[in-house]
Short mmCIF file of C-alpha atoms and ligand atoms in Angstrom, two decimals:
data_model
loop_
_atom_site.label_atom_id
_atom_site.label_comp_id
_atom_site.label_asym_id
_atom_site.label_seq_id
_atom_site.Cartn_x
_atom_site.Cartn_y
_atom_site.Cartn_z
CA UNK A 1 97.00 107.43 150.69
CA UNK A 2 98.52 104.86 148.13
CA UNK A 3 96.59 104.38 144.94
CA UNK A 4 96.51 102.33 142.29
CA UNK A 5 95.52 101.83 138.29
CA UNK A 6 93.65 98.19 138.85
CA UNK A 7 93.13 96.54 134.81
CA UNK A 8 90.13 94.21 134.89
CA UNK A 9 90.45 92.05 131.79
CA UNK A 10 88.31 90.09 130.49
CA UNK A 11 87.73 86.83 130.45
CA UNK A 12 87.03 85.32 126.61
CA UNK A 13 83.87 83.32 126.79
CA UNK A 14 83.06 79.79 126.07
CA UNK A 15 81.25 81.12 122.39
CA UNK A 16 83.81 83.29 120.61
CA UNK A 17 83.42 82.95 117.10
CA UNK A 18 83.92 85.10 114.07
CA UNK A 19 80.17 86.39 113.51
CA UNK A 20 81.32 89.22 111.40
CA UNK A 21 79.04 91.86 113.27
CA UNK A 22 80.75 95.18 113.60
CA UNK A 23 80.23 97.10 110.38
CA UNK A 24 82.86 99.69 110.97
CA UNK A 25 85.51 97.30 112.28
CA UNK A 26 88.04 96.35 109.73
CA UNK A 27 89.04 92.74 111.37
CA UNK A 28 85.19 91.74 112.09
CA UNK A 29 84.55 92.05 109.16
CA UNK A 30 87.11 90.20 106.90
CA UNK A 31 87.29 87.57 109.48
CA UNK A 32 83.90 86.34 109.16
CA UNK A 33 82.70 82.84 109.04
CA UNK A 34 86.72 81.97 110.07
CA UNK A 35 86.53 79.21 112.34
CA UNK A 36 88.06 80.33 115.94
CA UNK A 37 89.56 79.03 119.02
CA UNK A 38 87.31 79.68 122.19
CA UNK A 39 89.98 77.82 124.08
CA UNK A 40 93.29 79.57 122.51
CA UNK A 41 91.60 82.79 122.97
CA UNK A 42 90.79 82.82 126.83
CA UNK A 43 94.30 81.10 127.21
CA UNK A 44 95.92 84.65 125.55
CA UNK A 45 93.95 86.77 127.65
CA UNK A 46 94.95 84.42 130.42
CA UNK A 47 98.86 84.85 129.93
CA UNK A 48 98.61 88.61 129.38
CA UNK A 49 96.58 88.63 132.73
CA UNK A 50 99.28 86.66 134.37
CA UNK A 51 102.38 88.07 133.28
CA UNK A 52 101.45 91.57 133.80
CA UNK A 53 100.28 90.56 137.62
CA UNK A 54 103.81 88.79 137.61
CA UNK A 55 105.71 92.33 136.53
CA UNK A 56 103.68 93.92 140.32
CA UNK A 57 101.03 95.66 138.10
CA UNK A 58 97.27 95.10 139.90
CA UNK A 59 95.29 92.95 138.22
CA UNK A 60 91.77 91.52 137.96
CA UNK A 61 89.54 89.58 136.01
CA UNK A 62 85.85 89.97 134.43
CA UNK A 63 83.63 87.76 134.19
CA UNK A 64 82.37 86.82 130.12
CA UNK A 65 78.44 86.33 129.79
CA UNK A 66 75.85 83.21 129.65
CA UNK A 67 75.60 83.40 125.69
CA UNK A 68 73.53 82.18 123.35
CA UNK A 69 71.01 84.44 125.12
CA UNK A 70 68.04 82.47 124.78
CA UNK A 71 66.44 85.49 126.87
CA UNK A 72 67.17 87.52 124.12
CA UNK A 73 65.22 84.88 121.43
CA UNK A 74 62.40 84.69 123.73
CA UNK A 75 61.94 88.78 124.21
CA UNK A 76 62.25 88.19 120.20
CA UNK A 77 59.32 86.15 119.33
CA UNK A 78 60.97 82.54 119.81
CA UNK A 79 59.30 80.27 122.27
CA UNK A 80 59.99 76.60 123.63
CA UNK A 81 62.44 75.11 125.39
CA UNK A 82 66.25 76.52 125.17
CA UNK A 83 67.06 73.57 122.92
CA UNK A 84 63.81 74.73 120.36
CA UNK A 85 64.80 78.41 120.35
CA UNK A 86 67.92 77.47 119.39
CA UNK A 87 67.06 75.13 116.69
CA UNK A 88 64.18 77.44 115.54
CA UNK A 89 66.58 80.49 115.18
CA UNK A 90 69.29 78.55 113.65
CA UNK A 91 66.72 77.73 110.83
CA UNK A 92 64.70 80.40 110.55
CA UNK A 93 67.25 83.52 111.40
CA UNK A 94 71.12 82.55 111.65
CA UNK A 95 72.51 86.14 112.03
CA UNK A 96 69.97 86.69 114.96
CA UNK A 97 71.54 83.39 116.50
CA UNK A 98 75.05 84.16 115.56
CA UNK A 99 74.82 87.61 116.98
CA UNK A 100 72.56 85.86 120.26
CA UNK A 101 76.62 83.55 120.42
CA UNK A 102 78.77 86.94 120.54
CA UNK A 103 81.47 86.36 123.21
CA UNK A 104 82.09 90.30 122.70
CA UNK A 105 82.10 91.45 126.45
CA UNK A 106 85.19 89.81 126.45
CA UNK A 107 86.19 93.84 125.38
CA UNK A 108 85.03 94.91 128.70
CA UNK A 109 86.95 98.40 127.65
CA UNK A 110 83.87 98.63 126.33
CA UNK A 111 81.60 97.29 129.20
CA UNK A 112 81.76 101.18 131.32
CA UNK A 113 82.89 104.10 131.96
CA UNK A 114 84.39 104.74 135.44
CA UNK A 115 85.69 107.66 137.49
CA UNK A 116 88.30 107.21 140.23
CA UNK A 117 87.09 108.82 143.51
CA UNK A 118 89.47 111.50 143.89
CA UNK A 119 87.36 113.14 140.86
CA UNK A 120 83.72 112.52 141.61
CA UNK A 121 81.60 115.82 143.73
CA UNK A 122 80.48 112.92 146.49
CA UNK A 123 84.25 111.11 146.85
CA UNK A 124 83.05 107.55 145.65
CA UNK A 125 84.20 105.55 142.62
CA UNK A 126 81.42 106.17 139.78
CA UNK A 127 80.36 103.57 137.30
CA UNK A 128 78.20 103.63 134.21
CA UNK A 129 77.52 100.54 132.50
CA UNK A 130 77.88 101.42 128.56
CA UNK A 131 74.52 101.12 126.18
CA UNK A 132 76.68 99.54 123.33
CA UNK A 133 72.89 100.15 120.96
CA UNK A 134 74.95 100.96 118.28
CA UNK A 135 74.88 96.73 117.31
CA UNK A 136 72.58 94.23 118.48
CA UNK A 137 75.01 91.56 120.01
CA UNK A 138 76.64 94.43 122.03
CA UNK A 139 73.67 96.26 122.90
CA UNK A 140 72.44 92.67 125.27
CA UNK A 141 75.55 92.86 127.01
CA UNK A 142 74.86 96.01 129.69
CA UNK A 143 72.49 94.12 132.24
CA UNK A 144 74.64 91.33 132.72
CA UNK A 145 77.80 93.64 133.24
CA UNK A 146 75.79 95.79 135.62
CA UNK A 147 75.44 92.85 138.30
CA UNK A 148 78.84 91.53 137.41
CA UNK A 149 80.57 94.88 138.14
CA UNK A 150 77.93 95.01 141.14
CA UNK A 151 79.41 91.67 142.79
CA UNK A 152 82.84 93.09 142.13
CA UNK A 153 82.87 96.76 143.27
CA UNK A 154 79.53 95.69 146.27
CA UNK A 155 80.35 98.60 149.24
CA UNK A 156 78.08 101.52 148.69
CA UNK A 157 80.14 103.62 150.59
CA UNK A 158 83.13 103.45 147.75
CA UNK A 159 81.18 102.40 144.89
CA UNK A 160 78.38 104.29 142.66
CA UNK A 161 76.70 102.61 139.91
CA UNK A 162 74.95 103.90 137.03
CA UNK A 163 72.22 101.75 134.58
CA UNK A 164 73.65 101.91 131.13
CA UNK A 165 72.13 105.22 129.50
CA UNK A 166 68.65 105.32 127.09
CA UNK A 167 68.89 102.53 124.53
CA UNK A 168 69.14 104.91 121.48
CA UNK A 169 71.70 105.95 119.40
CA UNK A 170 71.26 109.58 120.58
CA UNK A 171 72.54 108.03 123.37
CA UNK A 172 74.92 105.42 122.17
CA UNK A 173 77.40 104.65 124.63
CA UNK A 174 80.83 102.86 124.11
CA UNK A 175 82.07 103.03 127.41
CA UNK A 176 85.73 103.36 128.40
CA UNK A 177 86.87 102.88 124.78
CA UNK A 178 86.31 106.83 124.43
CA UNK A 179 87.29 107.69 127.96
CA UNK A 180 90.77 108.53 129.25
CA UNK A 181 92.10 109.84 132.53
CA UNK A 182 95.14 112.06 132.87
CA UNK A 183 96.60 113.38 136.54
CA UNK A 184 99.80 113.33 138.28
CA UNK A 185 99.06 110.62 140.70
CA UNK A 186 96.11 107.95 140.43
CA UNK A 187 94.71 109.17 143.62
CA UNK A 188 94.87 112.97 142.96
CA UNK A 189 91.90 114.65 141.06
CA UNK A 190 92.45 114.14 137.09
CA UNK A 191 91.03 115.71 134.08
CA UNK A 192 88.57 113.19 132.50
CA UNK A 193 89.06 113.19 128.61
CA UNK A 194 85.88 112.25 126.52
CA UNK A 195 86.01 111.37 122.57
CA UNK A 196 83.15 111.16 121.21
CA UNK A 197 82.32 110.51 117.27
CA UNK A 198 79.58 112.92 116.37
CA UNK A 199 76.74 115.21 118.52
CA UNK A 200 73.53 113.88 118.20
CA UNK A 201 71.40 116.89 118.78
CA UNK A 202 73.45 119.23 116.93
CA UNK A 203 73.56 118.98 112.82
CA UNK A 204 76.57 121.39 112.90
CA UNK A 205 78.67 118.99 113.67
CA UNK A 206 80.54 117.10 111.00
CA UNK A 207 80.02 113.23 111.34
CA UNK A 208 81.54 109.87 109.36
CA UNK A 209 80.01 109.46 105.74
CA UNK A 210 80.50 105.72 106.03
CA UNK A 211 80.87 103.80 109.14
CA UNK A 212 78.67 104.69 112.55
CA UNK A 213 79.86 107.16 115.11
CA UNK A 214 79.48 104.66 118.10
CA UNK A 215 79.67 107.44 120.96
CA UNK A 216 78.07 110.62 120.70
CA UNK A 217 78.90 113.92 122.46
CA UNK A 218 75.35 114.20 124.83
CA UNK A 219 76.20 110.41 126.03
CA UNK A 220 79.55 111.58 127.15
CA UNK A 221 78.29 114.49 128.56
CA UNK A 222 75.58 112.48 130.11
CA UNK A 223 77.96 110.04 131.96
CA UNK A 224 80.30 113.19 133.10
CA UNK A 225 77.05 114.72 134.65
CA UNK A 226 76.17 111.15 136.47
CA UNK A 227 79.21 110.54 137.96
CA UNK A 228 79.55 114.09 139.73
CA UNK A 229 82.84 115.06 137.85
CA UNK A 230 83.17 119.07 138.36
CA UNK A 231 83.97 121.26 134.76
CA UNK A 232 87.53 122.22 134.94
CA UNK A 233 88.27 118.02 135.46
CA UNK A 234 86.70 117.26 132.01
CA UNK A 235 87.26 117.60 128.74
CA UNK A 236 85.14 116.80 125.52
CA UNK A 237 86.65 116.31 121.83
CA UNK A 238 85.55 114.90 119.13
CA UNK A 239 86.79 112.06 117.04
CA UNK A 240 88.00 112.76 113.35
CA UNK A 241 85.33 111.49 111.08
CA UNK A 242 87.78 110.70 108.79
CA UNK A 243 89.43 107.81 110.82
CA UNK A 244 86.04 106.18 111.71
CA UNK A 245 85.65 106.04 107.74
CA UNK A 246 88.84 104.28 108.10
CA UNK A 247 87.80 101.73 110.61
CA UNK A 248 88.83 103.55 113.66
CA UNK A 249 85.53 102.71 115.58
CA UNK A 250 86.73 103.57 119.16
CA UNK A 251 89.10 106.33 120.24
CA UNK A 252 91.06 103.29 121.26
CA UNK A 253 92.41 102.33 118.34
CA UNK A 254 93.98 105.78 117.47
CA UNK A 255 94.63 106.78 121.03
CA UNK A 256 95.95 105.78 124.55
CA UNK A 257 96.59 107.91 127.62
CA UNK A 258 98.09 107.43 130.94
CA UNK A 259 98.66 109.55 133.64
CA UNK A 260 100.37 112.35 132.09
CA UNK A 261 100.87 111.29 128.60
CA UNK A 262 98.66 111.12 125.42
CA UNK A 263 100.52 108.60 123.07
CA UNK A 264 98.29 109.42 119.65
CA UNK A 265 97.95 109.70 116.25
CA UNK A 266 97.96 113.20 113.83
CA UNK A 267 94.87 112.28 112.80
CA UNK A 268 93.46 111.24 115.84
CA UNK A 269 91.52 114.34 116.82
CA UNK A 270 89.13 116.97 114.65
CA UNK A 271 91.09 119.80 116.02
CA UNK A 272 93.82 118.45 117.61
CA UNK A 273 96.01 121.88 118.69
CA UNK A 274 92.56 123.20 120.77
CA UNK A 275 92.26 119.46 122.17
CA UNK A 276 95.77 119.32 123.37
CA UNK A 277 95.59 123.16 124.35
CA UNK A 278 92.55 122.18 126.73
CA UNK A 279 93.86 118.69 128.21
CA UNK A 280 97.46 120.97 129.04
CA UNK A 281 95.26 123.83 130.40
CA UNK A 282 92.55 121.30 132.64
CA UNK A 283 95.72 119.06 133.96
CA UNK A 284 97.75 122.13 134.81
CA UNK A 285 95.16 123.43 136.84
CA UNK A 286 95.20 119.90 139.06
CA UNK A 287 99.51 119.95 138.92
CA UNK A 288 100.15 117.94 135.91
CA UNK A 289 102.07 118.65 132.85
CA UNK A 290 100.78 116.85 129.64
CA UNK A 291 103.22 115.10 127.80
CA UNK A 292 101.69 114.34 124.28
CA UNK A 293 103.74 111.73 122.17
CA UNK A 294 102.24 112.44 118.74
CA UNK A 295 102.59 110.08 116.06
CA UNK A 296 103.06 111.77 112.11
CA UNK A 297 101.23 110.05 109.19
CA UNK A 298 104.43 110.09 107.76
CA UNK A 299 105.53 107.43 110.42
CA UNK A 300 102.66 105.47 110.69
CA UNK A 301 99.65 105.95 108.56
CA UNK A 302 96.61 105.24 109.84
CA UNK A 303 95.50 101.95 107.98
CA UNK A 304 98.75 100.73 109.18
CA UNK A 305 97.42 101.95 113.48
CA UNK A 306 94.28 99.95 112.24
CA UNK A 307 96.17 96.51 110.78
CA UNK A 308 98.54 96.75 113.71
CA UNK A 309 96.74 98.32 116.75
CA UNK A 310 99.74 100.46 117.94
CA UNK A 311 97.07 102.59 119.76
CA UNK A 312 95.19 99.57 121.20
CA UNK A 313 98.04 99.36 123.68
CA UNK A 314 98.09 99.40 127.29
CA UNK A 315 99.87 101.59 128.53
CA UNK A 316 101.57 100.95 132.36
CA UNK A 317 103.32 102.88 134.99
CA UNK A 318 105.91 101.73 136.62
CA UNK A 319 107.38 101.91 140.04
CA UNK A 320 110.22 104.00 138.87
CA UNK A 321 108.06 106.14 137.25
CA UNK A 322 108.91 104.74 133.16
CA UNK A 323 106.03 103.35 131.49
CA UNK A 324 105.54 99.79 129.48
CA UNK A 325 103.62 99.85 126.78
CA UNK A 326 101.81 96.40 126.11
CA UNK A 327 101.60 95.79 121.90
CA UNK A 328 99.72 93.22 120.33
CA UNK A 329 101.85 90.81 118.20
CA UNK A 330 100.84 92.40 114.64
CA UNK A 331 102.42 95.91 115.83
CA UNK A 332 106.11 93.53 115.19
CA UNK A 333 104.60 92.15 111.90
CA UNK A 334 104.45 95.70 110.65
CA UNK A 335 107.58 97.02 109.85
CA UNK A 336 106.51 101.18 109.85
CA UNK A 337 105.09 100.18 113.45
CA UNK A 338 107.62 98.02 114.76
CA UNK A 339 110.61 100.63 113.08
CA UNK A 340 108.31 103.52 115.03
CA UNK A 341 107.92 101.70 118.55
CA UNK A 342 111.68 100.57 117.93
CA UNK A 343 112.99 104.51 118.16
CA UNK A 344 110.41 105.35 120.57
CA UNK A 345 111.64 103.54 123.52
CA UNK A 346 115.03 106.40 122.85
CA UNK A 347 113.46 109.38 122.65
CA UNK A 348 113.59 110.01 126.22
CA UNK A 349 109.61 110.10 126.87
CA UNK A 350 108.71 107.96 129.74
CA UNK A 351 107.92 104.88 127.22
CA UNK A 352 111.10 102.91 128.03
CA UNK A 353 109.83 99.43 126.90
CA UNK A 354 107.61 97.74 124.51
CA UNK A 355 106.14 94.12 125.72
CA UNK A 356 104.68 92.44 122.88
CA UNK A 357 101.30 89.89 123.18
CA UNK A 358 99.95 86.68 121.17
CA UNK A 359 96.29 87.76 121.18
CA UNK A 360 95.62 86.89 117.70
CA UNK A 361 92.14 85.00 118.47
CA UNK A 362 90.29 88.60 120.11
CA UNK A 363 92.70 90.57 117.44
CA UNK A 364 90.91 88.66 114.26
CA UNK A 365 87.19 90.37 116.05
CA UNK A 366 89.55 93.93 116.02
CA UNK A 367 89.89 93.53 120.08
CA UNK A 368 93.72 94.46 121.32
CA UNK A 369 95.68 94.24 124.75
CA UNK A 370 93.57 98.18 125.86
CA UNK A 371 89.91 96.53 124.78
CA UNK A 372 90.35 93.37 126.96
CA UNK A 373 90.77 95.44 130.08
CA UNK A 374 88.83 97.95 131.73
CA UNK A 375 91.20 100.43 134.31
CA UNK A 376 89.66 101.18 137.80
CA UNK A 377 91.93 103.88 139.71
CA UNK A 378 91.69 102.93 143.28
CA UNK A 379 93.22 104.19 146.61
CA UNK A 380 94.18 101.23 149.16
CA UNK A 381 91.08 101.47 150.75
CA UNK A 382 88.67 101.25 147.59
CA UNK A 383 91.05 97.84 146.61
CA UNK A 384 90.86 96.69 149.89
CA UNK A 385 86.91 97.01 149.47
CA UNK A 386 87.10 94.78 146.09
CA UNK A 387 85.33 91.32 145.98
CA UNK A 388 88.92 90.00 146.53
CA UNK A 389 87.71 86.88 144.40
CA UNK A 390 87.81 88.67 140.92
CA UNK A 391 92.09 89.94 141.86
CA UNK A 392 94.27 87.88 139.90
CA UNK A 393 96.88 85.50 141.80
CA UNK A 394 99.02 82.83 140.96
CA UNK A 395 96.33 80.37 142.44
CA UNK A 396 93.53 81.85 140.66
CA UNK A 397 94.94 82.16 137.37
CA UNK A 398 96.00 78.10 137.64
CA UNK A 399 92.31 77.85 138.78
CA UNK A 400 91.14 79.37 135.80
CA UNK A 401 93.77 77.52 133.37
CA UNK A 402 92.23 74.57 134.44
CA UNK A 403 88.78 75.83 134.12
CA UNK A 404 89.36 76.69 130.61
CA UNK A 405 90.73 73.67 130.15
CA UNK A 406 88.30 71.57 131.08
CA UNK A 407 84.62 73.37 129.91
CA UNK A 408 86.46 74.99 126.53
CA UNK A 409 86.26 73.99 122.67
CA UNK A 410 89.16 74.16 120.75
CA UNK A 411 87.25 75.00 117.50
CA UNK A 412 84.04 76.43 116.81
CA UNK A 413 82.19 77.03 113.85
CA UNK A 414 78.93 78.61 112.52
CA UNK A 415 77.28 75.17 112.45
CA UNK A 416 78.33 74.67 116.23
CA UNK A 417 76.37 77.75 117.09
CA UNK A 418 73.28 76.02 116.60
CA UNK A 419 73.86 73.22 118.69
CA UNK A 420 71.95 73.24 121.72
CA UNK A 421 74.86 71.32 123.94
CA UNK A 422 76.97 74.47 123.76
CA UNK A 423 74.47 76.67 125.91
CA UNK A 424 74.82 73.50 128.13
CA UNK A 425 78.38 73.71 128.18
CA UNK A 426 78.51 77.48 128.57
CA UNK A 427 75.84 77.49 131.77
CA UNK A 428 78.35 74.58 133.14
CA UNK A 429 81.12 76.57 132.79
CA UNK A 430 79.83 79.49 134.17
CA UNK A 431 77.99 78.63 137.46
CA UNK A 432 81.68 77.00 138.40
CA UNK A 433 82.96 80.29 137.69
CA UNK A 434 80.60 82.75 139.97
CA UNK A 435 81.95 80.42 142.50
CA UNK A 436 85.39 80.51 141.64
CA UNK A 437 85.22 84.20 141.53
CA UNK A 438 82.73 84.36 144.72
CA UNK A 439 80.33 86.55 142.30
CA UNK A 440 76.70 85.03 143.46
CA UNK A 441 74.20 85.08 140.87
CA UNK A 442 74.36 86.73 138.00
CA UNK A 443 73.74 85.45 134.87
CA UNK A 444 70.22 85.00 133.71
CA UNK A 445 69.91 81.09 133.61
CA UNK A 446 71.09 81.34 137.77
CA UNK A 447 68.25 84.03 138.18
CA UNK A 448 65.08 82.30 137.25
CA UNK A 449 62.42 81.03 139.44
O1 SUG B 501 82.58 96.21 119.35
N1 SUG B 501 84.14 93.38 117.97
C1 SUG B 501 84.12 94.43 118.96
C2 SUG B 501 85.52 94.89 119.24
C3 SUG B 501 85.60 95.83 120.40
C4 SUG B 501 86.93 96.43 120.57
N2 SUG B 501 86.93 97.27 121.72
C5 SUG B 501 87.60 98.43 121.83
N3 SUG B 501 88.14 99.01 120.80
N4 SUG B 501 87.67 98.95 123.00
C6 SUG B 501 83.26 95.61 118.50
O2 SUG B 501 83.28 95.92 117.29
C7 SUG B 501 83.16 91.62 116.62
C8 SUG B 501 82.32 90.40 116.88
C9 SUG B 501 82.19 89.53 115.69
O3 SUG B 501 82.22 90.01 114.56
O4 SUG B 501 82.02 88.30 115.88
C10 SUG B 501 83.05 92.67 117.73
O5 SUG B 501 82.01 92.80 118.34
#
């Protein structure tokens, strides 16, 4: 049967701001307190959406979240109205409000891990909705996405899905950020790769001396063990602690994989010869050769993969079997990067062409073209089975233009954050959406009594 690589993006939310909250993520952090674009941003995400459904690949779109999360300020000690919490929390406890505003599950790489049927024991498509407890503003996002992905991927008889795992950092959870799929064909069984950043149970091994180790080792083996995947289709490696020090928070950012290719950095991996050595053993076992493109710190070091996001690419198959990789604008502002990606495209590997995109708004919060989509392999069948209202079309991206449009800022500031109107204008915006989208209920303020 045919099958396909389906990239949910997601869409940027009404809030997005520069809140500075990800210790560990270079452009979070020197961005903070920048004024941003709410309306810019979901307009980039928008075009990448649109042009990439233009070039035949599937597409879909994600639904952002009801933000600030007054739930969250109640379960927190703040009572009154909305427009008092607000207020109150603004006053008394900014960062808590700020990080309450996050438009961050616009990264829905991030929002879950998923593995395509044709890998699972029981034959259906297996979510898990990530934990993100390693920060506050990330670690609200998970109940939301749960119903979200719920309205989207609804038949029981395709779709599995998981609660995010225990809310503790043993546990910490990142989602598809860490996770990569390699196989020979979408719909024939793969070898799930999981990165993970240190092992939370197990003091011998080595972990990051100065930024957090988001994923650990017994949440990826956790999520393997959920979603029925059988041994010789997984493999587990773990992040060198080195890069996180250097602001390489997700696997993402030093890593992308495709069917049968690893595009990566040298530093990438702890032990990277006994990581490749498994991933070529596991996918010859299921008929694939691995193809590993691996990029020398001579080349590219890897502040400049950080600056640039060279790894946070998206990485596309084509019909003819050549694959696009997707850059992010700053890859061309770097000239090591752009010289590297300019040679690439000739060294006969099945990269044949670079695509560069204006996402500088989600790119100043250290979010790329692979962190504003989540991948869902799916045979004809399983799409056929997809809320067909989330699949992007030249209707519903003109739909959604106009949306933007009309419920969007163009500028938003700390001081905005504390102004009740914008939960106003968010709820607005986002009760026309579930209907655009034909999602039901799903955001808290829809929910209560
Ligand atoms: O979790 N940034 C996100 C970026 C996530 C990128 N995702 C992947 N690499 N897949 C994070 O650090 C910053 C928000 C702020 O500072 O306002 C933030 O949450």
């Amino acid at each position: 049967m045919k099958s396909y690589e389906v990239n949910f993006d997601g869409l940027v939310g009404p809030t997005h701001n520069y809140g500075g909250l990800s210790y560990g993520n270079v452009a979070s952090q020197s961005n903070s307190q920048q004024g941003s674009n709410p309306r810019e941003a979901a307009r980039q995400g928008l075009a990448k959406m649109k042009a990439l459904a233009d070039m035949g690949f599937k597409q879909g779109v994600l639904a952002p979240q009801e933000r600030p999360d007054v739930a969250g300020l109640r379960q927190l000690g703040f009572t009154g109205s909305d427009a008092d919490i607000i207020q109150r929390a603004a006053r008394e406890a900014m960062p808590l409000l700020v990080a309450s505003c996050s438009a961050s599950s616009m990264w829905v790489a991030n929002a879950a891990t998923v593995s395509p049927s044709a890998d699972t024991v029981d034959g259906r498509v297996h979510f898990t909705a990530a934990n993100l407890n390693c920060k506050y503003h990330r670690s609200i996002e998970h109940p939301t996405t749960s119903r979200v992905l719920a309205a989207m991927f609804q038949h029981q008889a395709h779709f599995a899905h998981h609660p995010a795992l225990p809310a503790v950092a043993q546990f910490g959870d990142e989602g598809a950020a860490n996770h990569t799929r390699f196989c020979r064909a979408y719909g024939e069984p793969g070898v799930e790769f999981f990165v993970y950043g240190r092992s939370a149970f197990d003091s011998r091994y080595p972990a990051p001396q100065k930024y957090p180790a988001r994923q650990t080792l017994e949440a990826s083996q956790a999520v393997a063990r959920l979603h029925g995947l059988r041994e010789d289709g997984v493999v587990y490696a773990q992040q060198n602690p080195a890069v996180i020090d250097q602001g390489v928070f997700h696997n993402d950012v030093i890593a992308v994989g495709n069917g049968e290719v690893l595009f990566h950095h040298e530093d990438a991996f702890l032990d990277s010869e006994a990581v490749l050595d498994q991933l070529r053993g596991k996918l010859a076992g299921k008929g694939g050769t691995l193809q590993a493109i691996g990029v020398p710190r001579a080349a590219v070091t890897v502040e400049d993969a950080v600056r640039s996001y060279l790894f946070n690419s998206q990485l596309l198959s084509r019909a003819d079997g050549s694959m696009l990789l997707v850059v992010p604008e700053e890859c061309r502002n770097n000239e090591r990067v752009w010289a590297y990606l300019e040679q690439l495209t000739t060294q006969g590997t099945p990269v044949q062409e670079v695509q560069v995109f204006d996402l500088k708004q989600s790119m100043r919060n250290g979010g790329g073209p692979a962190c504003l989509r989540l991948r869902v392999a799916l045979t004809e069948t399983e799409l056929a089975a997809v809320n067909q209202g989330v699949i992007m079309t030249a209707p519903l991206y003109d739909t959604l233009l106009q949306w933007v449009d009309r419920h969007y800022r163009d500028r938003l500031v700390d001081s905005d954050l504390a102004d009740p109107q914008l939960l106003v204008e968010c709820r607005t915006a986002l009760d026309e959406l579930t209907q655009i989208l034909k999602l039901g209920s799903v955001y808290p303020f829809q929910r209560q009594p």
